[in-house]
GROMACS .gro file of C-alpha atoms in nm:
model
  376
    1MET     CA    1   0.000   0.000   0.000
    2ASN     CA    2   0.109   0.355  -0.071
    3PRO     CA    3   0.178   0.511   0.271
    4HIS     CA    4   0.079   0.849   0.129
    5SER     CA    5  -0.276   0.728   0.060
    6PRO     CA    6  -0.440   0.746   0.404
    7VAL     CA    7  -0.701   0.485   0.495
    8ARG     CA    8  -0.996   0.631   0.680
    9GLN     CA    9  -1.280   0.393   0.600
   10VAL     CA   10  -1.232   0.016   0.634
   11LEU     CA   11  -1.470  -0.269   0.559
   12VAL     CA   12  -1.415  -0.600   0.740
   13ILE     CA   13  -1.594  -0.902   0.594
   14GLY     CA   14  -1.645  -1.179   0.848
   15ALA     CA   15  -1.745  -1.150   1.215
   16GLY     CA   16  -1.564  -1.446   1.361
   17ALA     CA   17  -1.305  -1.391   1.631
   18ILE     CA   18  -1.036  -1.268   1.391
   19GLY     CA   19  -1.260  -1.037   1.191
   20THR     CA   20  -1.413  -0.885   1.504
   21SER     CA   21  -1.072  -0.843   1.668
   22THR     CA   22  -0.937  -0.667   1.357
   23ALA     CA   23  -1.240  -0.440   1.330
   24LEU     CA   24  -1.206  -0.337   1.695
   25GLN     CA   25  -0.837  -0.255   1.661
   26LEU     CA   26  -0.914  -0.046   1.352
   27ALA     CA   27  -1.187   0.141   1.537
   28ARG     CA   28  -0.964   0.200   1.838
   29SER     CA   29  -0.713   0.361   1.602
   30GLY     CA   30  -0.971   0.606   1.471
   31ALA     CA   31  -1.081   0.443   1.146
   32ALA     CA   32  -1.442   0.447   1.033
   33VAL     CA   33  -1.518   0.074   1.042
   34THR     CA   34  -1.798  -0.135   0.900
   35LEU     CA   35  -1.811  -0.504   0.995
   36VAL     CA   36  -2.039  -0.726   0.788
   37THR     CA   37  -2.116  -1.095   0.815
   38GLU     CA   38  -2.332  -1.345   0.633
   39THR     CA   39  -2.533  -1.465   0.934
   40ILE     CA   40  -2.434  -1.389   1.294
   41GLY     CA   41  -2.106  -1.341   1.477
   42SER     CA   42  -1.900  -1.657   1.543
   43ALA     CA   43  -2.144  -1.866   1.338
   44GLY     CA   44  -1.860  -2.031   1.146
   45ALA     CA   45  -1.531  -2.187   1.249
   46SER     CA   46  -1.504  -1.969   1.563
   47GLY     CA   47  -1.808  -2.147   1.706
   48ARG     CA   48  -1.668  -2.495   1.632
   49SER     CA   49  -1.317  -2.454   1.770
   50LEU     CA   50  -1.167  -2.651   2.057
   51SER     CA   51  -0.988  -2.319   2.125
   52TRP     CA   52  -0.677  -2.462   2.284
   53LEU     CA   53  -0.430  -2.176   2.343
   54ASN     CA   54  -0.087  -2.319   2.272
   55SER     CA   55   0.230  -2.336   2.068
   56ALA     CA   56   0.306  -2.700   2.144
   57GLY     CA   57   0.503  -2.930   1.919
   58PRO     CA   58   0.731  -2.851   1.624
   59ARG     CA   59   0.659  -2.565   1.383
   60SER     CA   60   0.856  -2.285   1.218
   61ASP     CA   61   1.029  -2.035   1.444
   62ASP     CA   62   0.821  -1.748   1.302
   63TYR     CA   63   0.495  -1.931   1.361
   64HIS     CA   64   0.599  -2.014   1.718
   65ARG     CA   65   0.681  -1.649   1.791
   66LEU     CA   66   0.345  -1.538   1.654
   67ARG     CA   67   0.156  -1.794   1.861
   68MET     CA   68   0.342  -1.699   2.178
   69ALA     CA   69   0.250  -1.334   2.117
   70GLY     CA   70  -0.109  -1.448   2.070
   71ILE     CA   71  -0.110  -1.626   2.406
   72GLU     CA   72   0.040  -1.318   2.573
   73ARG     CA   73  -0.246  -1.104   2.442
   74TYR     CA   74  -0.496  -1.337   2.608
   75ARG     CA   75  -0.316  -1.301   2.937
   76SER     CA   76  -0.346  -0.925   2.898
   77LEU     CA   77  -0.716  -0.964   2.822
   78ALA     CA   78  -0.763  -1.177   3.134
   79THR     CA   79  -0.602  -0.906   3.345
   80ARG     CA   80  -0.812  -0.633   3.185
   81LEU     CA   81  -1.139  -0.821   3.231
   82GLY     CA   82  -1.060  -0.960   3.574
   83SER     CA   83  -1.014  -1.331   3.501
   84PRO     CA   84  -1.329  -1.389   3.294
   85SER     CA   85  -1.500  -1.728   3.307
   86PHE     CA   86  -1.440  -1.789   2.937
   87LEU     CA   87  -1.059  -1.782   2.962
   88HIS     CA   88  -0.840  -2.014   3.168
   89PHE     CA   89  -0.470  -2.104   3.185
   90ASP     CA   90  -0.464  -2.440   3.363
   91GLY     CA   91  -0.224  -2.614   3.128
   92GLY     CA   92  -0.245  -2.880   2.862
   93LEU     CA   93  -0.175  -3.252   2.882
   94THR     CA   94  -0.089  -3.471   2.583
   95TRP     CA   95   0.050  -3.816   2.520
   96ALA     CA   96   0.143  -4.036   2.226
   97GLY     CA   97  -0.052  -4.324   2.080
   98PRO     CA   98   0.050  -4.692   2.071
   99GLY     CA   99   0.383  -4.747   1.899
  100GLU     CA  100   0.470  -4.376   1.915
  101SER     CA  101   0.672  -4.159   2.152
  102PHE     CA  102   0.656  -3.792   2.243
  103ALA     CA  103   1.007  -3.786   2.392
  104ASP     CA  104   1.146  -3.595   2.090
  105ARG     CA  105   0.857  -3.350   2.105
  106HIS     CA  106   0.933  -3.284   2.471
  107ARG     CA  107   1.302  -3.225   2.396
  108HIS     CA  108   1.210  -2.985   2.116
  109GLU     CA  109   0.987  -2.785   2.348
  110LEU     CA  110   1.264  -2.764   2.607
  111ASP     CA  111   1.511  -2.651   2.340
  112ILE     CA  112   1.293  -2.355   2.233
  113GLY     CA  113   1.213  -2.252   2.590
  114TYR     CA  114   0.851  -2.368   2.582
  115GLU     CA  115   0.750  -2.476   2.932
  116SER     CA  116   0.725  -2.854   2.909
  117LEU     CA  117   0.718  -3.115   3.185
  118TRP     CA  118   0.759  -3.488   3.131
  119VAL     CA  119   0.527  -3.665   3.375
  120SER     CA  120   0.442  -4.024   3.462
  121PRO     CA  121   0.079  -4.140   3.440
  122ALA     CA  122   0.035  -4.093   3.815
  123GLU     CA  123   0.195  -3.748   3.801
  124ALA     CA  124  -0.025  -3.658   3.504
  125ALA     CA  125  -0.334  -3.715   3.716
  126ARG     CA  126  -0.196  -3.479   3.978
  127TRP     CA  127  -0.100  -3.208   3.728
  128ALA     CA  128  -0.429  -3.239   3.542
  129PRO     CA  129  -0.700  -3.344   3.788
  130GLY     CA  130  -0.985  -3.514   3.609
  131VAL     CA  131  -0.774  -3.727   3.375
  132ASP     CA  132  -0.772  -4.104   3.420
  133ALA     CA  133  -0.412  -4.205   3.493
  134ALA     CA  134  -0.481  -4.548   3.346
  135ALA     CA  135  -0.553  -4.389   3.006
  136VAL     CA  136  -0.215  -4.211   2.989
  137ALA     CA  137   0.059  -4.370   2.781
  138GLU     CA  138   0.292  -4.597   2.978
  139GLU     CA  139   0.596  -4.391   2.871
  140GLY     CA  140   0.441  -4.080   3.026
  141ALA     CA  141   0.295  -3.754   2.898
  142ILE     CA  142   0.381  -3.391   2.837
  143PHE     CA  143   0.224  -3.129   3.062
  144ASN     CA  144   0.253  -2.769   2.940
  145PRO     CA  145   0.168  -2.543   3.236
  146GLY     CA  146   0.144  -2.222   3.030
  147GLU     CA  147  -0.132  -2.342   2.799
  148GLY     CA  148  -0.499  -2.267   2.832
  149TRP     CA  149  -0.836  -2.252   2.662
  150VAL     CA  150  -1.091  -1.992   2.563
  151ASP     CA  151  -1.462  -2.033   2.496
  152LEU     CA  152  -1.421  -1.833   2.177
  153PRO     CA  153  -1.774  -1.705   2.104
  154MET     CA  154  -1.788  -1.537   2.446
  155PRO     CA  155  -1.485  -1.305   2.407
  156ALA     CA  156  -1.588  -1.247   2.045
  157ASP     CA  157  -1.919  -1.116   2.177
  158GLU     CA  158  -1.731  -0.895   2.425
  159LEU     CA  159  -1.522  -0.751   2.142
  160LEU     CA  160  -1.832  -0.700   1.928
  161THR     CA  161  -2.000  -0.502   2.205
  162GLU     CA  162  -1.691  -0.287   2.246
  163LEU     CA  163  -1.677  -0.238   1.869
  164VAL     CA  164  -2.031  -0.099   1.862
  165GLU     CA  165  -1.953   0.125   2.158
  166ALA     CA  166  -1.652   0.256   1.962
  167GLY     CA  167  -1.889   0.380   1.693
  168ALA     CA  168  -1.842   0.113   1.429
  169THR     CA  169  -2.122  -0.008   1.206
  170VAL     CA  170  -2.203  -0.379   1.243
  171ARG     CA  171  -2.429  -0.554   0.994
  172THR     CA  172  -2.525  -0.917   1.049
  173GLY     CA  173  -2.743  -1.147   0.841
  174ILE     CA  174  -2.670  -0.974   0.512
  175GLY     CA  175  -2.588  -1.291   0.317
  176ARG     CA  176  -2.266  -1.342   0.132
  177ALA     CA  177  -2.068  -1.024   0.059
  178THR     CA  178  -1.817  -1.027  -0.226
  179VAL     CA  179  -1.525  -0.789  -0.261
  180ARG     CA  180  -1.588  -0.514  -0.515
  181VAL     CA  181  -1.296  -0.412  -0.738
  182ASP     CA  182  -1.286  -0.088  -0.938
  183ASP     CA  183  -0.993  -0.005  -1.165
  184GLY     CA  184  -0.802  -0.296  -1.017
  185ARG     CA  185  -0.843  -0.184  -0.654
  186ALA     CA  186  -1.067  -0.312  -0.373
  187THR     CA  187  -1.325  -0.043  -0.303
  188GLY     CA  188  -1.580  -0.223  -0.087
  189ALA     CA  189  -1.824  -0.511  -0.118
  190THR     CA  190  -2.158  -0.605  -0.268
  191THR     CA  191  -2.414  -0.845  -0.120
  192GLU     CA  192  -2.629  -1.095  -0.306
  193SER     CA  193  -2.924  -0.858  -0.261
  194GLY     CA  194  -2.732  -0.578  -0.430
  195GLU     CA  195  -2.649  -0.374  -0.119
  196THR     CA  196  -2.310  -0.205  -0.143
  197PHE     CA  197  -2.051  -0.096   0.109
  198ASP     CA  198  -1.772   0.149   0.024
  199ALA     CA  199  -1.426   0.155   0.178
  200ASP     CA  200  -1.068   0.269   0.131
  201ALA     CA  201  -0.950  -0.079   0.230
  202VAL     CA  202  -1.114  -0.419   0.272
  203VAL     CA  203  -1.016  -0.697   0.515
  204LEU     CA  204  -1.134  -1.042   0.409
  205ALA     CA  205  -1.172  -1.259   0.722
  206THR     CA  206  -1.431  -1.515   0.619
  207GLY     CA  207  -1.254  -1.811   0.779
  208PRO     CA  208  -1.269  -2.128   0.568
  209TRP     CA  209  -1.432  -1.936   0.282
  210VAL     CA  210  -1.134  -1.709   0.218
  211PRO     CA  211  -0.994  -1.927  -0.066
  212ARG     CA  212  -1.336  -1.930  -0.235
  213ASP     CA  213  -1.371  -1.553  -0.200
  214LEU     CA  214  -1.020  -1.493  -0.336
  215ALA     CA  215  -1.082  -1.733  -0.624
  216ASP     CA  216  -1.365  -1.501  -0.735
  217LEU     CA  217  -1.093  -1.238  -0.781
  218GLY     CA  218  -0.862  -1.471  -0.973
  219VAL     CA  219  -0.634  -1.534  -0.675
  220VAL     CA  220  -0.549  -1.897  -0.594
  221LEU     CA  221  -0.487  -1.978  -0.228
  222PRO     CA  222  -0.393  -2.343  -0.163
  223GLU     CA  223  -0.577  -2.500   0.129
  224LEU     CA  224  -0.605  -2.822   0.326
  225THR     CA  225  -0.938  -2.730   0.483
  226PRO     CA  226  -1.109  -3.034   0.641
  227VAL     CA  227  -1.451  -3.069   0.802
  228SER     CA  228  -1.457  -3.005   1.176
  229LEU     CA  229  -1.690  -3.168   1.427
  230LEU     CA  230  -1.713  -3.037   1.783
  231VAL     CA  231  -1.940  -3.204   2.038
  232THR     CA  232  -2.065  -3.031   2.353
  233SER     CA  233  -2.194  -3.231   2.649
  234LYS     CA  234  -2.445  -3.126   2.907
  235PRO     CA  235  -2.288  -3.006   3.236
  236VAL     CA  236  -2.109  -3.288   3.413
  237GLU     CA  237  -1.930  -3.336   3.743
  238SER     CA  238  -1.560  -3.341   3.658
  239PRO     CA  239  -1.259  -3.166   3.812
  240LEU     CA  240  -1.101  -3.126   3.469
  241LYS     CA  241  -0.947  -2.783   3.411
  242ALA     CA  242  -0.665  -2.852   3.166
  243VAL     CA  243  -0.697  -2.925   2.795
  244LEU     CA  244  -0.646  -3.292   2.710
  245ASN     CA  245  -0.498  -3.386   2.372
  246THR     CA  246  -0.492  -3.763   2.350
  247PRO     CA  247  -0.446  -4.008   2.063
  248ARG     CA  248  -0.821  -4.057   2.015
  249VAL     CA  249  -0.988  -3.744   2.149
  250ALA     CA  250  -0.924  -3.386   2.264
  251VAL     CA  251  -1.127  -3.256   2.558
  252ARG     CA  252  -1.163  -2.927   2.739
  253PRO     CA  253  -1.403  -2.784   2.997
  254THR     CA  254  -1.636  -2.489   2.943
  255PRO     CA  255  -1.751  -2.204   3.169
  256ASN     CA  256  -2.083  -2.375   3.252
  257GLY     CA  257  -1.943  -2.717   3.343
  258SER     CA  258  -1.995  -2.883   3.006
  259LEU     CA  259  -1.716  -3.052   2.816
  260VAL     CA  260  -1.635  -3.008   2.447
  261PHE     CA  261  -1.445  -3.268   2.249
  262ASP     CA  262  -1.330  -3.353   1.898
  263ALA     CA  263  -1.100  -3.591   1.711
  264ALA     CA  264  -0.944  -3.618   1.368
  265TRP     CA  265  -1.093  -3.965   1.307
  266SER     CA  266  -1.447  -3.839   1.372
  267GLU     CA  267  -1.407  -3.557   1.121
  268GLU     CA  268  -1.317  -3.813   0.856
  269GLU     CA  269  -1.649  -3.989   0.915
  270VAL     CA  270  -1.859  -3.679   0.837
  271VAL     CA  271  -2.038  -3.710   0.502
  272VAL     CA  272  -2.056  -3.402   0.282
  273ARG     CA  273  -2.372  -3.415   0.073
  274GLU     CA  274  -2.393  -3.293  -0.286
  275ASN     CA  275  -2.576  -2.976  -0.173
  276GLY     CA  276  -2.292  -2.889   0.067
  277SER     CA  277  -2.474  -2.991   0.386
  278TYR     CA  278  -2.332  -3.244   0.632
  279SER     CA  279  -2.440  -3.576   0.771
  280VAL     CA  280  -2.303  -3.706   1.100
  281ALA     CA  281  -2.378  -4.066   1.195
  282ASP     CA  282  -2.507  -4.145   1.544
  283SER     CA  283  -2.223  -4.397   1.571
  284THR     CA  284  -1.968  -4.119   1.519
  285ILE     CA  285  -2.111  -3.912   1.802
  286ALA     CA  286  -2.137  -4.219   2.026
  287GLY     CA  287  -1.777  -4.307   1.946
  288LEU     CA  288  -1.658  -3.959   2.042
  289VAL     CA  289  -1.850  -3.977   2.368
  290ALA     CA  290  -1.695  -4.314   2.447
  291GLU     CA  291  -1.343  -4.189   2.373
  292ALA     CA  292  -1.395  -3.881   2.592
  293ARG     CA  293  -1.525  -4.090   2.882
  294ALA     CA  294  -1.227  -4.325   2.848
  295VAL     CA  295  -0.974  -4.051   2.934
  296LEU     CA  296  -1.171  -3.898   3.223
  297ALA     CA  297  -1.135  -4.009   3.583
  298GLY     CA  298  -1.438  -4.204   3.700
  299ARG     CA  299  -1.567  -4.249   3.345
  300PRO     CA  300  -1.852  -3.995   3.397
  301GLU     CA  301  -2.171  -4.028   3.195
  302LEU     CA  302  -2.170  -3.775   2.912
  303THR     CA  303  -2.493  -3.663   2.751
  304VAL     CA  304  -2.465  -3.476   2.423
  305GLU     CA  305  -2.624  -3.134   2.426
  306ARG     CA  306  -2.532  -3.029   2.072
  307TYR     CA  307  -2.267  -3.053   1.806
  308GLY     CA  308  -2.134  -2.824   1.536
  309VAL     CA  309  -2.002  -2.931   1.198
  310GLY     CA  310  -1.846  -2.737   0.911
  311PRO     CA  311  -1.518  -2.649   0.741
  312LYS     CA  312  -1.206  -2.571   0.946
  313PRO     CA  313  -0.956  -2.333   0.777
  314ILE     CA  314  -0.609  -2.474   0.715
  315PRO     CA  315  -0.372  -2.314   0.458
  316GLY     CA  316  -0.195  -2.534   0.207
  317ASP     CA  317   0.136  -2.529   0.395
  318GLY     CA  318  -0.024  -2.522   0.740
  319GLU     CA  319   0.100  -2.172   0.826
  320PRO     CA  320  -0.105  -1.851   0.848
  321VAL     CA  321  -0.186  -1.643   0.541
  322VAL     CA  322  -0.201  -1.280   0.649
  323GLY     CA  323  -0.166  -0.940   0.489
  324PRO     CA  324  -0.210  -0.752   0.162
  325VAL     CA  325  -0.322  -0.938  -0.149
  326GLU     CA  326  -0.072  -0.826  -0.413
  327GLU     CA  327  -0.306  -0.884  -0.705
  328VAL     CA  328  -0.575  -0.656  -0.558
  329PRO     CA  329  -0.443  -0.336  -0.396
  330GLY     CA  330  -0.647  -0.226  -0.099
  331LEU     CA  331  -0.740  -0.585  -0.008
  332PHE     CA  332  -0.604  -0.761   0.300
  333THR     CA  333  -0.683  -1.113   0.411
  334VAL     CA  334  -0.645  -1.349   0.706
  335PHE     CA  335  -0.667  -1.726   0.659
  336THR     CA  336  -0.531  -1.947   0.932
  337HIS     CA  337  -0.561  -2.251   1.150
  338SER     CA  338  -0.514  -2.178   1.524
  339GLY     CA  339  -0.760  -1.889   1.490
  340ALA     CA  340  -0.832  -1.897   1.862
  341THR     CA  341  -0.467  -1.860   1.966
  342LEU     CA  342  -0.401  -1.592   1.704
  343ALA     CA  343  -0.725  -1.392   1.704
  344LEU     CA  344  -0.615  -1.105   1.927
  345ILE     CA  345  -0.261  -1.062   1.798
  346LEU     CA  346  -0.362  -1.085   1.432
  347GLY     CA  347  -0.633  -0.826   1.483
  348GLU     CA  348  -0.376  -0.590   1.627
  349LEU     CA  349  -0.108  -0.647   1.362
  350VAL     CA  350  -0.341  -0.646   1.061
  351ALA     CA  351  -0.512  -0.326   1.172
  352ARG     CA  352  -0.178  -0.152   1.203
  353GLU     CA  353  -0.069  -0.262   0.858
  354VAL     CA  354  -0.397  -0.149   0.702
  355LEU     CA  355  -0.378   0.197   0.855
  356THR     CA  356  -0.006   0.268   0.827
  357GLY     CA  357   0.109   0.064   0.528
  358GLU     CA  358   0.407  -0.048   0.736
  359GLU     CA  359   0.499  -0.415   0.732
  360SER     CA  360   0.490  -0.601   1.061
  361PRO     CA  361   0.805  -0.813   1.106
  362LEU     CA  362   0.593  -1.075   1.282
  363LEU     CA  363   0.384  -1.121   0.968
  364ARG     CA  364   0.660  -1.109   0.706
  365SER     CA  365   0.674  -1.488   0.661
  366PHE     CA  366   0.300  -1.531   0.619
  367ARG     CA  367   0.214  -1.327   0.311
  368PRO     CA  368  -0.042  -1.451   0.055
  369GLY     CA  369   0.220  -1.380  -0.211
  370ARG     CA  370   0.425  -1.687  -0.112
  371PHE     CA  371   0.171  -1.889  -0.313
  372ALA     CA  372   0.207  -1.666  -0.622
  373PRO     CA  373   0.364  -1.942  -0.837
  374ALA     CA  374   0.052  -2.153  -0.780
  375SER     CA  375  -0.164  -1.858  -0.882
  376ARG     CA  376   0.027  -1.812  -1.208
   0.00000   0.00000   0.00000
């Protein structure tokens, strides 16, 4: 972007956690902001996220730094809001499946300064009350004390309220909005009903739909987006506070005493119909419930309250895609896995880039342009 062309009016498309966070940061900086979304806030991937706040395991150094900054922003939010019920840092516990070992993963985490404890099954039950020690791998498990979880729709709602109070315009339920381009530059958006929104800059934050929306503009963004399935139980008596990431299921608590859980194998069982809707077999849900019970102390009865199913954004190389779209001046985009961990920090960094035209060093490795050869 030309730094001598000031941006005063910004349109953000997508009211998930990242879009709302970006819109709020823009408004705080004095921009005239309009946030639009197809249905309601957090109706997409933000509402189906396990929302484990972490930077566990191996990844690029740049991605690790960005995730750690994201976690730090949540700690700041917790301080500002007075330890809200939707945000907790009680650690994360994970162990390897049969025939595997997490010893190398633990050493890697120690090498990069990521707080990582190697614990026996009995110790795991003490570090993470609520886990069944008998379910933990015989070799032991990794406990990461600095990790946490967030019930993502709740802080997103807090940010949305603050955004309105800051004077921004928020429009929900408008249907799909597509980026409008005039003379090669993004100048706003148009809805299916023909309503238009004007802007000096546009931020595309439509979660798993970003590649589709960019494809409409002739921009190819490789993706590995799978279907996600997140099950929520009714409130249950369990002392579990940490996030559990086990070979067959991931589990975390919620503010009201429910548990949410998901697994890669269950996502693979979801059937995508020809009309784009989803079918989830009763056996898949029952299997997830059984796997969750199997890692919880006392094997508590779990009754399903609801489940959410839909696409989960994952870029083609697994790393975030953030920043200006070179082919369409005035257009910025955010497409990433780990949206919960990154929501606050990306909102802050993207807003600054939009308004100042200055590149953030933290985002330099994650530009959409790295996929340019695929586009050509």
